[in-house]
Short mmCIF file of C-alpha atoms and ligand atoms in Angstrom, two decimals:
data_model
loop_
_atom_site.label_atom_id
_atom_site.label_comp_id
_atom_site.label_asym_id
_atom_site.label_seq_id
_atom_site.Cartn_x
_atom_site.Cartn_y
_atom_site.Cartn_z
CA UNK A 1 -1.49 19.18 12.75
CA UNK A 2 -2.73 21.93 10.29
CA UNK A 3 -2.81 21.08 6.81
CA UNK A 4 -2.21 23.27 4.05
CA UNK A 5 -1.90 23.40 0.39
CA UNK A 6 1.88 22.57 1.14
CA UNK A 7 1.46 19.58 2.90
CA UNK A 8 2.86 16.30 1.54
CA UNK A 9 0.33 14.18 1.16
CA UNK A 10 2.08 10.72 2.49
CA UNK A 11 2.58 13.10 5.73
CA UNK A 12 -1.11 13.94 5.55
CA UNK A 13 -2.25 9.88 5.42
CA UNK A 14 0.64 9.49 8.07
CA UNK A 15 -0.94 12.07 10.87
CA UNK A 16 -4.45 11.96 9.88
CA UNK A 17 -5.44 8.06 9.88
CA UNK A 18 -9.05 8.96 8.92
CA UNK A 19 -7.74 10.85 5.75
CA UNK A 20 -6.88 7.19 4.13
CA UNK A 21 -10.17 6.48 2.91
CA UNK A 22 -10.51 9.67 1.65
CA UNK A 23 -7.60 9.74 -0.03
CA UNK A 24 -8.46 6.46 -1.58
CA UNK A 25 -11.78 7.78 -2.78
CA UNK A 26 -10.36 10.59 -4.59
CA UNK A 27 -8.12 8.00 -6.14
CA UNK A 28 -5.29 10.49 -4.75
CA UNK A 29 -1.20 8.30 -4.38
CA UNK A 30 -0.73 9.01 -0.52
CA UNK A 31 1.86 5.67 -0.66
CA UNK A 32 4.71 6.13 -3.64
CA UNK A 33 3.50 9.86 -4.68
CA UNK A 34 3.27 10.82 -1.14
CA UNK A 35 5.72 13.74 -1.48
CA UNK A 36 3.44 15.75 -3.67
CA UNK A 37 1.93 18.72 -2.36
CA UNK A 38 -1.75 17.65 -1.03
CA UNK A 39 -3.16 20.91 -2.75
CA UNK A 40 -1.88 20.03 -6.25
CA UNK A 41 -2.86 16.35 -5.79
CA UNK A 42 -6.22 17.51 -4.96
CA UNK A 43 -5.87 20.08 -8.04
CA UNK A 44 -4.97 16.90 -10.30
CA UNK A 45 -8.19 15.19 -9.42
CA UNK A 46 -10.40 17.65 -9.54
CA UNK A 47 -11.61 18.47 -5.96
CA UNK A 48 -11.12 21.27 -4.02
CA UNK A 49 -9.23 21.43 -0.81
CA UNK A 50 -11.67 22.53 0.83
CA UNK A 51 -14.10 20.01 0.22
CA UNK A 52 -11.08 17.27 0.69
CA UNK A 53 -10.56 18.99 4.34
CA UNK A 54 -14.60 18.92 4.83
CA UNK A 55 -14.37 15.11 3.87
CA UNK A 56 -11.99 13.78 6.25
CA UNK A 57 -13.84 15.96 9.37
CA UNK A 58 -16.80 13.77 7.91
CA UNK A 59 -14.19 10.98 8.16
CA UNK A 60 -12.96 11.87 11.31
CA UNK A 61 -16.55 11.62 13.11
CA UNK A 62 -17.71 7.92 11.28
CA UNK A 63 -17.53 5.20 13.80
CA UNK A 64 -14.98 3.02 11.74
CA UNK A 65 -11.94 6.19 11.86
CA UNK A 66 -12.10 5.93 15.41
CA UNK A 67 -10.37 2.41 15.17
CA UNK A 68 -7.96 4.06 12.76
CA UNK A 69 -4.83 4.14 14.84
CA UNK A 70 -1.69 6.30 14.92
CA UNK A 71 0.90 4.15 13.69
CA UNK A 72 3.31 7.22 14.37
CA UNK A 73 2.29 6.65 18.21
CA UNK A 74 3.63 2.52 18.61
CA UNK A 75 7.14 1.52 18.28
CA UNK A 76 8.68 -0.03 14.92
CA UNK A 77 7.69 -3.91 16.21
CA UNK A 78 3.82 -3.30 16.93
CA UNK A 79 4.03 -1.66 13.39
CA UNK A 80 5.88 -4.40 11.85
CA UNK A 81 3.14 -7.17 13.64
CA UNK A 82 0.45 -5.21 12.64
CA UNK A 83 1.72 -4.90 8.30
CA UNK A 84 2.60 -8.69 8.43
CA UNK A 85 -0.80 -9.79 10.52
CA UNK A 86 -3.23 -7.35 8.60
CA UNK A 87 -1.60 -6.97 5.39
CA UNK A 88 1.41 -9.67 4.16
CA UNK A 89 -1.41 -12.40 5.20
CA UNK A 90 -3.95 -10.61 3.28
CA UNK A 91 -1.61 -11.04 0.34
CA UNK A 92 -1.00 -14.77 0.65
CA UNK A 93 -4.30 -15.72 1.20
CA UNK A 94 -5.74 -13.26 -1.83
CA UNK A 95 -3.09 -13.72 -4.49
CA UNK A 96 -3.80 -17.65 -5.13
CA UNK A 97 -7.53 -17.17 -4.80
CA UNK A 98 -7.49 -13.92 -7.44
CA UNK A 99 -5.15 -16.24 -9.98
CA UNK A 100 -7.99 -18.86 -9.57
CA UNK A 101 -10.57 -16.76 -10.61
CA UNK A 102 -9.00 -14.64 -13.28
CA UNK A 103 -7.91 -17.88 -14.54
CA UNK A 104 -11.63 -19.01 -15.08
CA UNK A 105 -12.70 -15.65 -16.47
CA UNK A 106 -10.20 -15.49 -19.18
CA UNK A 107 -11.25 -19.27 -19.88
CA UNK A 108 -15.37 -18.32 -20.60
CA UNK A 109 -14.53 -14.71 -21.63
CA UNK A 110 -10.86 -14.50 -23.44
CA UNK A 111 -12.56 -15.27 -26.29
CA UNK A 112 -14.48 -11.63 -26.29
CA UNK A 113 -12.14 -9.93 -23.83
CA UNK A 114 -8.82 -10.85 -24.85
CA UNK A 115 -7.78 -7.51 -25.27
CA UNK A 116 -8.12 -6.23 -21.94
CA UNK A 117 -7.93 -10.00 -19.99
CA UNK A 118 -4.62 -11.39 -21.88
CA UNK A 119 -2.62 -8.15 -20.66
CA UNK A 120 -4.32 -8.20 -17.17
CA UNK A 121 -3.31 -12.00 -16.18
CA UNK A 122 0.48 -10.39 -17.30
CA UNK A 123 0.55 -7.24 -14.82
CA UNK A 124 -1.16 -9.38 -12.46
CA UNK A 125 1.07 -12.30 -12.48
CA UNK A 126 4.08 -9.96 -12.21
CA UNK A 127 2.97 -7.98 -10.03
CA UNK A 128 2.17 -11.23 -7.86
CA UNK A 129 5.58 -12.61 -8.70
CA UNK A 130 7.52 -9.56 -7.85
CA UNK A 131 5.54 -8.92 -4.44
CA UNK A 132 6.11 -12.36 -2.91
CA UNK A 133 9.72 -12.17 -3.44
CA UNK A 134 9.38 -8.61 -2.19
CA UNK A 135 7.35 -9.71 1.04
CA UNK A 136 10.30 -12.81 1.47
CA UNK A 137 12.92 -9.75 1.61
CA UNK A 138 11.29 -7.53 4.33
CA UNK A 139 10.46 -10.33 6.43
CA UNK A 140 13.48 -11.84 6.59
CA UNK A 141 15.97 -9.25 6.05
CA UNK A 142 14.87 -5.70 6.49
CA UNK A 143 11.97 -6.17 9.71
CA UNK A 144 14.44 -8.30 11.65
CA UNK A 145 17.13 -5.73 11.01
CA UNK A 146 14.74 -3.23 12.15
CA UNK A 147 13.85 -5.02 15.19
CA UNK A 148 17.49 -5.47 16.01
CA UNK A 149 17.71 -1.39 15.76
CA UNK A 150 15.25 -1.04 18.20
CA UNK A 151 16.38 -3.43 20.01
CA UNK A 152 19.68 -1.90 20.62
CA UNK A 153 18.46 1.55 21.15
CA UNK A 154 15.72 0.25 24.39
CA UNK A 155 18.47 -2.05 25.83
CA UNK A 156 21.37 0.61 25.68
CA UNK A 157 23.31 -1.62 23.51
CA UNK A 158 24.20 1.10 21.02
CA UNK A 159 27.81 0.00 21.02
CA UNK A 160 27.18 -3.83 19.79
CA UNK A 161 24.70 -2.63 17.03
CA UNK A 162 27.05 -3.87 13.53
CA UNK A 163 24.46 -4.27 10.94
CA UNK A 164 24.37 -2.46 7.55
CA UNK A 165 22.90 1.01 7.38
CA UNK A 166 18.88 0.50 6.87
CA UNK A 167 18.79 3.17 4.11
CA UNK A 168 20.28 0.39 2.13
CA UNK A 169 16.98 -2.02 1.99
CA UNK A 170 14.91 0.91 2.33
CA UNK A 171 15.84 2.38 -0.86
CA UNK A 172 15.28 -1.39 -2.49
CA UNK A 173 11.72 -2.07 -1.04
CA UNK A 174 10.60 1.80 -1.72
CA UNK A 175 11.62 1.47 -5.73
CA UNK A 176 9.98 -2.31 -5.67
CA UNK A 177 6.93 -0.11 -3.72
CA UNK A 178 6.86 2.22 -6.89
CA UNK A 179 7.20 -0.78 -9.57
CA UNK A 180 3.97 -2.12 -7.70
CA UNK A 181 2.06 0.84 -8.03
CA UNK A 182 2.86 1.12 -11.64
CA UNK A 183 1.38 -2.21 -12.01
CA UNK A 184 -1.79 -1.52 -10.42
CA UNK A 185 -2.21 1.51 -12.23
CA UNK A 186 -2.25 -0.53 -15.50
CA UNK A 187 -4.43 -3.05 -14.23
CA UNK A 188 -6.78 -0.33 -13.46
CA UNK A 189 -6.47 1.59 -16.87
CA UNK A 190 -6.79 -2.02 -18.80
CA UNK A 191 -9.75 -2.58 -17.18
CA UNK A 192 -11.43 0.86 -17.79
CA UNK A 193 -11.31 1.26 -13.37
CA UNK A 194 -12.75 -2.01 -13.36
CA UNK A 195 -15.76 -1.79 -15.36
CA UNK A 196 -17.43 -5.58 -15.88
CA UNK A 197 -18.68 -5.23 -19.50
CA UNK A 198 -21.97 -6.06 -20.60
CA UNK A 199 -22.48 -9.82 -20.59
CA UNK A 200 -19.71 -10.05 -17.84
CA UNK A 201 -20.77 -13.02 -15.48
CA UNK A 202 -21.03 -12.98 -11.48
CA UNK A 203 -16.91 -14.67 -11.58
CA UNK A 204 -15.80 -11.22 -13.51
CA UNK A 205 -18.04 -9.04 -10.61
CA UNK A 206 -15.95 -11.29 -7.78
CA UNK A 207 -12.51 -11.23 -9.33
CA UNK A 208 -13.14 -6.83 -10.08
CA UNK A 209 -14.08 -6.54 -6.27
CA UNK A 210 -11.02 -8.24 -5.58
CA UNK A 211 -8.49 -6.31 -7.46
CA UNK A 212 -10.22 -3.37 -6.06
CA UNK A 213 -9.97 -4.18 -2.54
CA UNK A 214 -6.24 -5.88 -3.32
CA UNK A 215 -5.59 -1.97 -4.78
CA UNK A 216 -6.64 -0.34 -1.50
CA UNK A 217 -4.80 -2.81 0.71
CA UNK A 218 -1.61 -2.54 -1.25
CA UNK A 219 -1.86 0.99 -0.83
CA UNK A 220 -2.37 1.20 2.86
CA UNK A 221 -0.03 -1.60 3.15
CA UNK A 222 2.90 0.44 1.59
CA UNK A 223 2.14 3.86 2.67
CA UNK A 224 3.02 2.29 6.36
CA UNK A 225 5.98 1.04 5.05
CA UNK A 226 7.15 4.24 3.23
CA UNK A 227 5.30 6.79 5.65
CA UNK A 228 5.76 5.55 9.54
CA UNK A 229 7.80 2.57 9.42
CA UNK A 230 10.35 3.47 7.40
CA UNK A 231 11.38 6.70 8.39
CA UNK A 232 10.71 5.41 12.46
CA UNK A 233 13.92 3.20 11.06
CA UNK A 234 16.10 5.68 9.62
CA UNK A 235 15.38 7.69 12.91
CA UNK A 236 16.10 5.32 15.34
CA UNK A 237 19.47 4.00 13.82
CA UNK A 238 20.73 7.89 13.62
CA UNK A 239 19.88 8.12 17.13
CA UNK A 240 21.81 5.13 18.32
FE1 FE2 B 301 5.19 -5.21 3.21
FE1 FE2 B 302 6.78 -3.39 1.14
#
């Protein structure tokens, strides 16, 4: 595809696999903002298209974008296999292991930090909270109703297929998608983009690399919910 000032960047991540990381770098929303304009976006942050465009051909050529795959190019089931092997697992193995550790640094540094720390557990246990029971709900009601789409449309069964309209879910998981984007964004502003501060011991190092690798998951994670998978759904229920 040819991109342009026009393009929207969640299409941009979506067709261009090797524009993620990029995207990420320029701390640019390719997952809930992904409808904005990828020449503004770039506008917002400073950098100029062309540079972006110059980026991802760098991108392009590394040795780690040619595993980046084109989730536009498997059917809805690979995608859902790969979000719940690569990225719900992620979550349930990170999530206890981050509340362990923030737990410890607010214990030897709430004392000096409280201002940024106390606020941080919060938006982290919510956003913890609200993500589990968020993960419970695709697995076990929107991806099976997906499969069940799919299923209908390779077997012919068109005719059989009574389950509610996907838009339904989708619309549910896309504003939960937004609330959990909101709540990184404040972890990242209450933490200065995850600045340790002077003093700040090798725990505090550990538990910033892990929000900031938890950030860059969650983003891939939903912008292949909101940008393939979803719209793969809505398309192959009209087509049935
Ligand atoms: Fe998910
Ligand atoms: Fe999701």
């Amino acid at each position: 595809m040819s991109i342009q000032y026009e393009t929207p960047v969640g299409e941009v991540a979506s067709t261009l696999p090797a524009s993620v990381r990029v995207l990420e770098r320029y701390g640019i929303d390719y997952c809930c903002g992904g409808s904005k304009p990828l020449g503004a976006a770039c506008q917002e942050k400073g950098v100029p298209l062309d540079q972006f465009l110059a980026d991802v051909e760098t991108a392009k050529q590394s040795a780690g974008a040619s595993r980046a795959r084109d989730w536009n190019a498997v059917s809805a089931s690979e995608l859902i296999a790969h979000i719940l092997e690569k990225h719900h697992a992620y979550l349930r193995n990170e999530f206890p292991r981050l509340t362990q550790l923030l737990e410890k640094v607010v214990t030897a540094h709430g004392a000096t930090h409280g201002e940024s720390l106390l606020p941080l557990r919060d938006v982290y246990a919510g956003l913890r909270g609200e993500l589990e029971q968020h993960m419970w709900k695709e697995e076990n009601i929107l991806f099976p109703l997906i499969q069940q789409i799919e299923r209908a449309k390779v077997t012919g069964g068109a005719g059989q297929f009574r389950g509610m309209p996907v838009n339904n879910p989708i619309r549910v998981m896309e504003l939960e998608h937004e609330s959990a984007g909101n709540a990184l964004r404040e972890m990242r502003r209450l933490t200065e983009g995850y600045t340790v501060p002077a003093g700040g011991c090798a725990t505090y190092r550990a538990l910033f690399e892990g929000f900031q690798t938890l950030e860059a998951d969650l983003h891939e994670h939903i912008h292949l919910e909101n940008n393939n998978l979803f719209p793969k759904a809505v398309a192959l229920e009209e087509s049935l």
